[in-house]
PDB file of C-alpha atoms in Angstrom:
ATOM      1  CA  MET A   1      -1.631 -28.029  -1.828  1.00  0.00           C
ATOM      2  CA  PRO A   2      -3.135 -26.035   1.069  1.00  0.00           C
ATOM      3  CA  LYS A   3      -6.105 -23.724   0.550  1.00  0.00           C
ATOM      4  CA  TYR A   4      -6.070 -20.245   2.092  1.00  0.00           C
ATOM      5  CA  THR A   5      -9.208 -18.177   2.562  1.00  0.00           C
ATOM      6  CA  PHE A   6      -9.054 -14.469   3.355  1.00  0.00           C
ATOM      7  CA  SER A   7     -10.529 -11.184   2.099  1.00  0.00           C
ATOM      8  CA  VAL A   8      -9.020  -8.787  -0.400  1.00  0.00           C
ATOM      9  CA  ASN A   9     -10.507  -5.314  -0.396  1.00  0.00           C
ATOM     10  CA  GLY A  10     -13.644  -6.629   1.258  1.00  0.00           C
ATOM     11  CA  ASN A  11     -14.124  -9.579  -1.071  1.00  0.00           C
ATOM     12  CA  PRO A  12     -13.670 -13.151   0.172  1.00  0.00           C
ATOM     13  CA  VAL A  13     -11.106 -15.179  -1.777  1.00  0.00           C
ATOM     14  CA  SER A  14      -9.683 -18.699  -1.614  1.00  0.00           C
ATOM     15  CA  VAL A  15      -6.446 -19.802  -3.216  1.00  0.00           C
ATOM     16  CA  ASP A  16      -4.696 -23.165  -3.499  1.00  0.00           C
ATOM     17  CA  VAL A  17      -1.025 -22.235  -3.265  1.00  0.00           C
ATOM     18  CA  PRO A  18       2.065 -23.228  -1.278  1.00  0.00           C
ATOM     19  CA  ALA A  19       2.147 -21.809   2.266  1.00  0.00           C
ATOM     20  CA  ASP A  20       5.349 -19.871   1.596  1.00  0.00           C
ATOM     21  CA  MET A  21       4.181 -18.216  -1.634  1.00  0.00           C
ATOM     22  CA  PRO A  22       4.562 -14.439  -1.197  1.00  0.00           C
ATOM     23  CA  LEU A  23       1.243 -12.617  -0.958  1.00  0.00           C
ATOM     24  CA  LEU A  24       2.361 -10.307  -3.774  1.00  0.00           C
ATOM     25  CA  TRP A  25       2.419 -13.222  -6.233  1.00  0.00           C
ATOM     26  CA  VAL A  26      -0.988 -14.373  -5.016  1.00  0.00           C
ATOM     27  CA  LEU A  27      -2.440 -10.898  -5.445  1.00  0.00           C
ATOM     28  CA  ARG A  28      -0.921 -10.181  -8.850  1.00  0.00           C
ATOM     29  CA  ASP A  29      -0.760 -13.609 -10.481  1.00  0.00           C
ATOM     30  CA  LYS A  30      -3.643 -15.554  -8.917  1.00  0.00           C
ATOM     31  CA  LEU A  31      -6.173 -12.827  -8.058  1.00  0.00           C
ATOM     32  CA  ASP A  32      -5.326 -10.248 -10.765  1.00  0.00           C
ATOM     33  CA  VAL A  33      -4.905  -7.413  -8.234  1.00  0.00           C
ATOM     34  CA  LYS A  34      -2.310  -5.241  -9.963  1.00  0.00           C
ATOM     35  CA  GLY A  35      -2.070  -2.176  -7.666  1.00  0.00           C
ATOM     36  CA  PRO A  36       0.748  -3.480  -5.462  1.00  0.00           C
ATOM     37  CA  LYS A  37       3.877  -3.288  -7.604  1.00  0.00           C
ATOM     38  CA  PHE A  38       6.898  -5.565  -7.670  1.00  0.00           C
ATOM     39  CA  GLY A  39      10.024  -3.557  -7.000  1.00  0.00           C
ATOM     40  CA  CYS A  40      12.722  -5.467  -5.174  1.00  0.00           C
ATOM     41  CA  GLY A  41      11.173  -8.691  -3.889  1.00  0.00           C
ATOM     42  CA  ILE A  42      12.997  -8.411  -0.555  1.00  0.00           C
ATOM     43  CA  GLY A  43      10.864  -5.874   1.338  1.00  0.00           C
ATOM     44  CA  VAL A  44      13.217  -2.925   0.872  1.00  0.00           C
ATOM     45  CA  CYS A  45      11.646  -0.623  -1.739  1.00  0.00           C
ATOM     46  CA  HIS A  46       8.065  -0.902  -0.410  1.00  0.00           C
ATOM     47  CA  ALA A  47       6.474  -0.520  -3.874  1.00  0.00           C
ATOM     48  CA  CYS A  48       4.102  -3.328  -2.901  1.00  0.00           C
ATOM     49  CA  THR A  49       2.992  -1.855   0.454  1.00  0.00           C
ATOM     50  CA  SER A  50      -0.487  -3.031   1.410  1.00  0.00           C
ATOM     51  CA  HIS A  51      -2.313  -3.630   4.677  1.00  0.00           C
ATOM     52  CA  LEU A  52      -2.979  -6.928   6.464  1.00  0.00           C
ATOM     53  CA  ALA A  53      -5.584  -6.718   9.218  1.00  0.00           C
ATOM     54  CA  GLY A  54      -5.080  -2.949   9.209  1.00  0.00           C
ATOM     55  CA  LYS A  55      -1.287  -3.052   9.546  1.00  0.00           C
ATOM     56  CA  GLU A  56       1.231  -2.023   6.894  1.00  0.00           C
ATOM     57  CA  ILE A  57       3.026  -4.953   5.252  1.00  0.00           C
ATOM     58  CA  GLN A  58       5.234  -5.692   2.268  1.00  0.00           C
ATOM     59  CA  PRO A  59       3.457  -8.493   0.377  1.00  0.00           C
ATOM     60  CA  CYS A  60       6.640  -9.465  -1.454  1.00  0.00           C
ATOM     61  CA  VAL A  61       7.968 -10.940   1.814  1.00  0.00           C
ATOM     62  CA  THR A  62       4.680 -11.886   3.500  1.00  0.00           C
ATOM     63  CA  PRO A  63       3.788 -15.557   3.037  1.00  0.00           C
ATOM     64  CA  VAL A  64       0.171 -16.137   2.050  1.00  0.00           C
ATOM     65  CA  SER A  65      -0.179 -18.461   5.058  1.00  0.00           C
ATOM     66  CA  GLN A  66      -0.101 -15.357   7.303  1.00  0.00           C
ATOM     67  CA  CYS A  67      -3.242 -14.029   5.598  1.00  0.00           C
ATOM     68  CA  ALA A  68      -5.628 -16.876   6.437  1.00  0.00           C
ATOM     69  CA  GLY A  69      -8.859 -15.491   7.845  1.00  0.00           C
ATOM     70  CA  LYS A  70      -7.665 -11.867   7.652  1.00  0.00           C
ATOM     71  CA  GLU A  71      -8.392  -8.788   5.555  1.00  0.00           C
ATOM     72  CA  VAL A  72      -5.878  -7.647   2.943  1.00  0.00           C
ATOM     73  CA  THR A  73      -6.280  -4.093   1.666  1.00  0.00           C
ATOM     74  CA  THR A  74      -4.499  -2.836  -1.419  1.00  0.00           C
ATOM     75  CA  ILE A  75      -4.659   0.532  -3.178  1.00  0.00           C
ATOM     76  CA  GLU A  76      -7.747  -0.755  -5.005  1.00  0.00           C
ATOM     77  CA  GLY A  77      -9.585  -1.020  -1.685  1.00  0.00           C
ATOM     78  CA  LEU A  78      -9.079   2.555  -0.457  1.00  0.00           C
ATOM     79  CA  ALA A  79     -11.714   4.413  -2.457  1.00  0.00           C
ATOM     80  CA  ASP A  80     -15.388   4.037  -1.612  1.00  0.00           C
ATOM     81  CA  GLY A  81     -16.846   3.760  -5.090  1.00  0.00           C
ATOM     82  CA  ASP A  82     -16.190   7.100  -6.767  1.00  0.00           C
ATOM     83  CA  ASP A  83     -15.231   8.732  -3.453  1.00  0.00           C
ATOM     84  CA  LEU A  84     -11.459   8.730  -3.107  1.00  0.00           C
ATOM     85  CA  HIS A  85      -9.731   8.253   0.224  1.00  0.00           C
ATOM     86  CA  PRO A  86      -8.454  11.597   1.616  1.00  0.00           C
ATOM     87  CA  VAL A  87      -4.863  10.508   0.945  1.00  0.00           C
ATOM     88  CA  GLN A  88      -5.686   9.763  -2.689  1.00  0.00           C
ATOM     89  CA  GLU A  89      -7.367  13.170  -3.003  1.00  0.00           C
ATOM     90  CA  ALA A  90      -4.338  14.901  -1.500  1.00  0.00           C
ATOM     91  CA  TRP A  91      -2.041  13.022  -3.879  1.00  0.00           C
ATOM     92  CA  LEU A  92      -3.962  14.404  -6.840  1.00  0.00           C
ATOM     93  CA  GLU A  93      -4.186  17.920  -5.390  1.00  0.00           C
ATOM     94  CA  GLN A  94      -0.427  18.015  -4.764  1.00  0.00           C
ATOM     95  CA  ASP A  95       0.357  16.438  -8.171  1.00  0.00           C
ATOM     96  CA  VAL A  96       2.596  13.890  -6.436  1.00  0.00           C
ATOM     97  CA  ALA A  97       2.969  11.249  -9.126  1.00  0.00           C
ATOM     98  CA  GLN A  98       5.685  11.557 -11.702  1.00  0.00           C
ATOM     99  CA  CYS A  99       6.244   8.106 -13.216  1.00  0.00           C
ATOM    100  CA  GLY A 100       3.676   6.741 -10.745  1.00  0.00           C
ATOM    101  CA  TYR A 101       5.163   3.287 -10.244  1.00  0.00           C
ATOM    102  CA  CYS A 102       5.732   3.636  -6.501  1.00  0.00           C
ATOM    103  CA  GLN A 103       2.578   5.611  -5.778  1.00  0.00           C
ATOM    104  CA  PRO A 104       0.268   2.746  -4.699  1.00  0.00           C
ATOM    105  CA  GLY A 105       2.819   1.730  -2.064  1.00  0.00           C
ATOM    106  CA  GLN A 106       3.487   5.345  -1.087  1.00  0.00           C
ATOM    107  CA  ILE A 107      -0.228   5.994  -0.602  1.00  0.00           C
ATOM    108  CA  MET A 108      -0.727   2.825   1.449  1.00  0.00           C
ATOM    109  CA  ALA A 109       2.237   3.772   3.663  1.00  0.00           C
ATOM    110  CA  ALA A 110       0.784   7.267   4.122  1.00  0.00           C
ATOM    111  CA  VAL A 111      -2.611   5.831   5.092  1.00  0.00           C
ATOM    112  CA  ALA A 112      -0.927   3.582   7.671  1.00  0.00           C
ATOM    113  CA  LEU A 113       1.035   6.541   9.059  1.00  0.00           C
ATOM    114  CA  LEU A 114      -2.111   8.668   9.373  1.00  0.00           C
ATOM    115  CA  LYS A 115      -3.897   5.845  11.193  1.00  0.00           C
ATOM    116  CA  ARG A 116      -1.076   5.855  13.765  1.00  0.00           C
ATOM    117  CA  THR A 117      -0.389   9.595  13.860  1.00  0.00           C
ATOM    118  CA  ALA A 118      -3.169  12.106  13.176  1.00  0.00           C
ATOM    119  CA  ASN A 119      -0.826  15.075  12.665  1.00  0.00           C
ATOM    120  CA  PRO A 120       2.536  13.713  11.561  1.00  0.00           C
ATOM    121  CA  THR A 121       5.670  15.809  11.850  1.00  0.00           C
ATOM    122  CA  ASP A 122       8.370  15.915   9.196  1.00  0.00           C
ATOM    123  CA  ALA A 123      10.283  13.412  11.335  1.00  0.00           C
ATOM    124  CA  ASP A 124       7.276  11.056  11.339  1.00  0.00           C
ATOM    125  CA  ILE A 125       6.970  11.305   7.566  1.00  0.00           C
ATOM    126  CA  ASP A 126      10.721  10.756   7.157  1.00  0.00           C
ATOM    127  CA  LYS A 127      10.293   7.322   8.775  1.00  0.00           C
ATOM    128  CA  ILE A 128       8.342   6.117   5.721  1.00  0.00           C
ATOM    129  CA  GLU A 129      10.822   3.896   3.913  1.00  0.00           C
ATOM    130  CA  ASN A 130       9.165   3.745   0.483  1.00  0.00           C
ATOM    131  CA  VAL A 131      11.556   4.468  -2.374  1.00  0.00           C
ATOM    132  CA  CYS A 132      10.592   6.938  -5.106  1.00  0.00           C
ATOM    133  CA  ARG A 133      13.007   6.804  -8.022  1.00  0.00           C
ATOM    134  CA  CYS A 134      11.672  10.110  -9.343  1.00  0.00           C
ATOM    135  CA  GLY A 135      12.341  11.909  -6.058  1.00  0.00           C
ATOM    136  CA  THR A 136       8.882  13.367  -5.436  1.00  0.00           C
ATOM    137  CA  TYR A 137       9.447  13.280  -1.682  1.00  0.00           C
ATOM    138  CA  PHE A 138       8.646  16.977  -1.186  1.00  0.00           C
ATOM    139  CA  ARG A 139       5.229  16.546  -2.851  1.00  0.00           C
ATOM    140  CA  ILE A 140       4.655  13.320  -0.905  1.00  0.00           C
ATOM    141  CA  ARG A 141       5.297  15.206   2.344  1.00  0.00           C
ATOM    142  CA  GLN A 142       2.901  17.985   1.314  1.00  0.00           C
ATOM    143  CA  ALA A 143       0.195  15.480   0.343  1.00  0.00           C
ATOM    144  CA  ILE A 144       0.467  13.642   3.664  1.00  0.00           C
ATOM    145  CA  LYS A 145       0.098  16.914   5.559  1.00  0.00           C
ATOM    146  CA  LYS A 146      -2.864  17.924   3.388  1.00  0.00           C
ATOM    147  CA  ALA A 147      -4.535  14.531   3.922  1.00  0.00           C
ATOM    148  CA  ALA A 148      -4.012  14.824   7.687  1.00  0.00           C
ATOM    149  CA  GLN A 149      -6.098  18.009   7.629  1.00  0.00           C
ATOM    150  CA  LYS A 150      -8.948  16.144   5.881  1.00  0.00           C
ATOM    151  CA  MET A 151      -9.051  13.136   8.171  1.00  0.00           C
TER     152      MET A 151
END
């Protein structure tokens, strides 16, 4: 079985897994990184949204072979010790979470958006495809705008 070496949230890791194993399974089942959630398994709901080499990805459809030598960042890697990322702070201030299941993916998508667009419009925010079953989209929008002011 091939061995893949990459970093997760700044920590080097190596895994012996099939090349086509989805990164989500590697993170959750092999590395015990539980932030990215399983939702659909086909890259539609975006509950697992994480970053690979700084770009937004859906680990449920990203083969681990694409991660070799790169940095994977999950929700666990956003905070700097006790200092939350500005998006995480805004999420708390706006009381975004209801059930909370989709929130790690929502936050990671918001971080990616704010890296691309410093002051996103409503239309920019509407392009985020993450599904929230509880319908907290209004609070998500407010949190993204609040975080943009902090960054």
